[in-house]
Short mmCIF file of C-alpha atoms in Angstrom, two decimals:
data_model
loop_
_atom_site.label_atom_id
_atom_site.label_comp_id
_atom_site.label_asym_id
_atom_site.label_seq_id
_atom_site.Cartn_x
_atom_site.Cartn_y
_atom_site.Cartn_z
CA MET G 177 -0.63 0.37 -0.24
CA LYS G 178 2.75 2.28 0.80
CA LYS G 179 5.09 1.91 -2.60
CA LYS G 180 1.35 2.17 -4.25
CA THR G 181 1.06 5.76 -2.68
CA LEU G 182 4.24 6.99 -3.30
CA LEU G 183 4.16 5.78 -6.82
CA VAL G 184 0.75 7.97 -7.03
CA ILE G 185 2.55 10.81 -5.41
CA GLY G 186 5.55 10.52 -7.86
CA LEU G 187 3.21 10.25 -10.77
CA LEU G 188 1.18 13.98 -9.69
CA LEU G 189 4.69 15.20 -9.11
CA ALA G 190 5.92 14.85 -12.47
CA ALA G 191 2.54 15.51 -14.40
CA THR G 192 3.09 18.69 -12.72
CA ALA G 193 6.05 19.44 -13.50
CA ALA G 194 5.96 18.55 -17.29
CA SER G 195 2.58 20.84 -17.28
CA ALA G 196 4.92 23.71 -16.14
CA GLN G 197 7.64 22.99 -18.76
CA LEU G 198 5.04 22.83 -20.94
CA ALA G 199 3.72 26.69 -20.15
CA ASN G 200 6.79 28.59 -21.21
CA PRO G 201 5.11 31.66 -21.72
CA VAL G 202 8.09 33.58 -21.77
CA LYS G 203 10.78 33.74 -24.62
CA TRP G 204 14.24 35.49 -24.09
CA THR G 205 17.02 36.95 -26.48
CA PHE G 206 19.96 38.47 -25.46
CA ALA G 207 22.31 40.60 -26.84
CA ALA G 208 25.02 43.34 -26.85
CA ARG G 209 24.86 46.43 -29.19
CA LYS G 210 27.83 49.10 -28.90
CA ALA G 211 27.06 52.36 -27.68
CA LYS G 212 30.51 54.15 -28.37
CA ASP G 213 34.18 53.43 -27.33
CA ASN G 214 34.34 50.30 -25.04
CA VAL G 215 30.76 51.09 -23.68
CA TYR G 216 27.71 48.67 -24.62
CA GLU G 217 24.03 48.21 -24.11
CA VAL G 218 23.65 44.72 -22.83
CA ARG G 219 19.58 44.10 -23.81
CA MET G 220 17.68 41.29 -22.05
CA GLU G 221 14.02 41.24 -24.22
CA ALA G 222 11.34 39.22 -22.76
CA ARG G 223 8.39 38.38 -25.46
CA ILE G 224 5.99 37.00 -23.98
CA GLN G 225 2.63 35.72 -24.87
CA PRO G 226 -0.80 36.73 -24.51
CA GLY G 227 -2.66 36.70 -21.92
CA TRP G 228 0.70 36.20 -20.00
CA SER G 229 2.32 38.64 -17.63
CA MET G 230 5.54 39.07 -15.81
CA TYR G 231 6.55 41.35 -13.15
CA SER G 232 8.75 44.43 -12.87
CA GLN G 233 12.61 44.61 -11.13
CA GLY G 234 10.34 47.04 -9.19
CA THR G 235 7.64 45.25 -7.29
CA PRO G 236 6.61 46.39 -4.07
CA ASP G 237 7.24 43.43 -0.88
CA GLY G 238 4.41 41.69 -0.26
CA GLY G 239 3.76 41.11 -3.91
CA PRO G 240 4.64 38.37 -6.36
CA PHE G 241 8.32 37.90 -7.58
CA PRO G 242 9.92 40.55 -9.02
CA THR G 243 12.42 40.27 -12.13
CA LYS G 244 16.16 39.74 -10.78
CA VAL G 245 18.47 40.35 -13.04
CA THR G 246 21.87 38.93 -11.63
CA PHE G 247 25.81 39.27 -13.66
CA GLY G 248 28.42 36.84 -13.47
CA LYS G 249 32.22 38.41 -12.26
CA ASN G 250 33.77 39.74 -14.66
CA THR G 251 36.89 41.84 -13.70
CA ASN G 252 37.41 43.49 -17.67
CA VAL G 253 33.44 45.04 -17.08
CA LEU G 254 32.55 48.37 -15.33
CA TYR G 255 28.60 48.41 -14.86
CA GLY G 256 26.95 51.49 -15.49
CA GLY G 257 23.91 52.26 -12.37
CA LYS G 258 21.18 49.73 -12.59
CA VAL G 259 19.12 47.59 -14.74
CA ARG G 260 16.58 49.98 -16.22
CA GLU G 261 13.13 48.29 -17.89
CA ALA G 262 11.93 49.18 -21.25
CA GLY G 263 8.19 48.83 -22.48
CA GLN G 264 4.31 49.51 -21.06
CA LEU G 265 4.48 48.92 -17.37
CA LYS G 266 0.84 48.37 -15.55
CA LYS G 267 0.03 49.20 -12.28
CA LYS G 268 -3.12 47.35 -10.52
CA TYR G 269 -3.70 46.71 -7.15
CA GLU G 270 -4.11 43.12 -6.66
CA GLU G 271 -6.42 42.37 -3.60
CA VAL G 272 -4.62 38.78 -3.40
CA PHE G 273 -1.02 40.49 -2.65
CA GLY G 274 -2.77 43.50 -0.93
CA VAL G 275 -0.43 45.68 -2.91
CA ASP G 276 -0.01 47.44 -6.24
CA VAL G 277 1.50 44.90 -8.47
CA HIS G 278 4.13 46.54 -11.58
CA TYR G 279 3.93 44.10 -14.38
CA TYR G 280 4.73 43.96 -18.29
CA THR G 281 2.46 42.35 -20.72
CA ASP G 282 3.51 41.43 -24.62
CA SER G 283 7.05 42.28 -24.35
CA VAL G 284 9.79 44.42 -22.05
CA THR G 285 13.32 44.91 -22.88
CA PHE G 286 16.36 44.99 -19.74
CA VAL G 287 19.33 46.95 -20.17
CA GLN G 288 22.39 47.37 -18.77
CA LEU G 289 25.30 49.57 -19.82
CA VAL G 290 28.71 48.30 -19.27
CA LYS G 291 32.20 49.61 -20.50
CA ARG G 292 34.88 47.17 -21.18
CA LYS G 293 38.15 47.81 -18.83
CA GLN G 294 40.13 46.72 -21.90
CA GLY G 295 40.19 46.62 -25.81
CA ILE G 296 39.60 42.77 -25.77
CA PRO G 297 36.83 41.01 -26.36
CA THR G 298 34.98 39.32 -23.24
CA THR G 299 32.53 37.71 -22.35
CA LEU G 300 29.79 39.03 -20.16
CA SER G 301 27.36 35.69 -18.77
CA GLY G 302 24.46 36.23 -15.99
CA THR G 303 20.68 35.09 -15.23
CA VAL G 304 17.28 36.72 -15.16
CA GLU G 305 15.07 35.94 -12.66
CA PHE G 306 11.28 35.82 -13.50
CA MET G 307 8.02 35.00 -12.64
CA ALA G 308 4.77 34.92 -15.06
CA CYS G 309 1.55 35.05 -14.55
CA ASP G 310 -2.26 34.40 -16.66
CA ALA G 311 -5.56 34.95 -15.17
CA GLU G 312 -6.00 30.91 -13.58
CA GLN G 313 -2.20 30.53 -12.48
CA CYS G 314 1.20 31.53 -12.10
CA LEU G 315 4.44 29.26 -12.44
CA PRO G 316 6.89 28.95 -10.15
CA PRO G 317 9.96 31.74 -10.79
CA GLU G 318 12.17 30.82 -13.44
CA GLU G 319 15.71 31.53 -14.16
CA VAL G 320 17.32 31.90 -17.33
CA ALA G 321 20.85 32.04 -17.41
CA PHE G 322 22.80 34.46 -20.52
CA ALA G 323 26.12 34.92 -21.94
CA VAL G 324 26.74 37.92 -24.60
CA GLU G 325 30.13 38.97 -26.44
CA LEU G 326 31.55 42.47 -25.78
CA ARG G 327 33.52 43.13 -29.04
#
C-alpha cells in the first residue's frame, strides 16, 4: 500500500512538473550593442505570450516575485548604474497580494550599460529570474542563463 501511495504521489509530481514545462509563456533574447568606444548596452528582451504577464524589478514587497537580473563576475567590465526597463509598465492593485503590482504584457526589455576596461573582447554572463502569471495561475519563478560577447 505504501509503495502504491508513493507511486501515485510521484506520478502526480511528474505530471505537474511536465505541465509547468509545457507552459513557457516568456521567450528571451539576449544581445550586446556597442554604444560607443568600449561602452555597450546589454539587452535582455522578454516576449510575453498573450494573456500572460511578467513582473517588474520594482514590484513592491508583499507582491509577486519581481524580475531579478544578476551578472556573473567579470573583472574586465564596469557597470553603469542599475538595470533599466523599457516597455509599457502597468500597475494594478491586486487583492491577493494587498499591493499595487507592477507588470508587463507583450514585451519588456531590460537594459544594462557596461564598459569594457580593456580593448580585448570579453563575454558577459548572468541570469534573469522572473515569474509569469495568467488569469488562472502563476508559474514558479524561473531562472534563465545568458552570455553575450562584448567585441
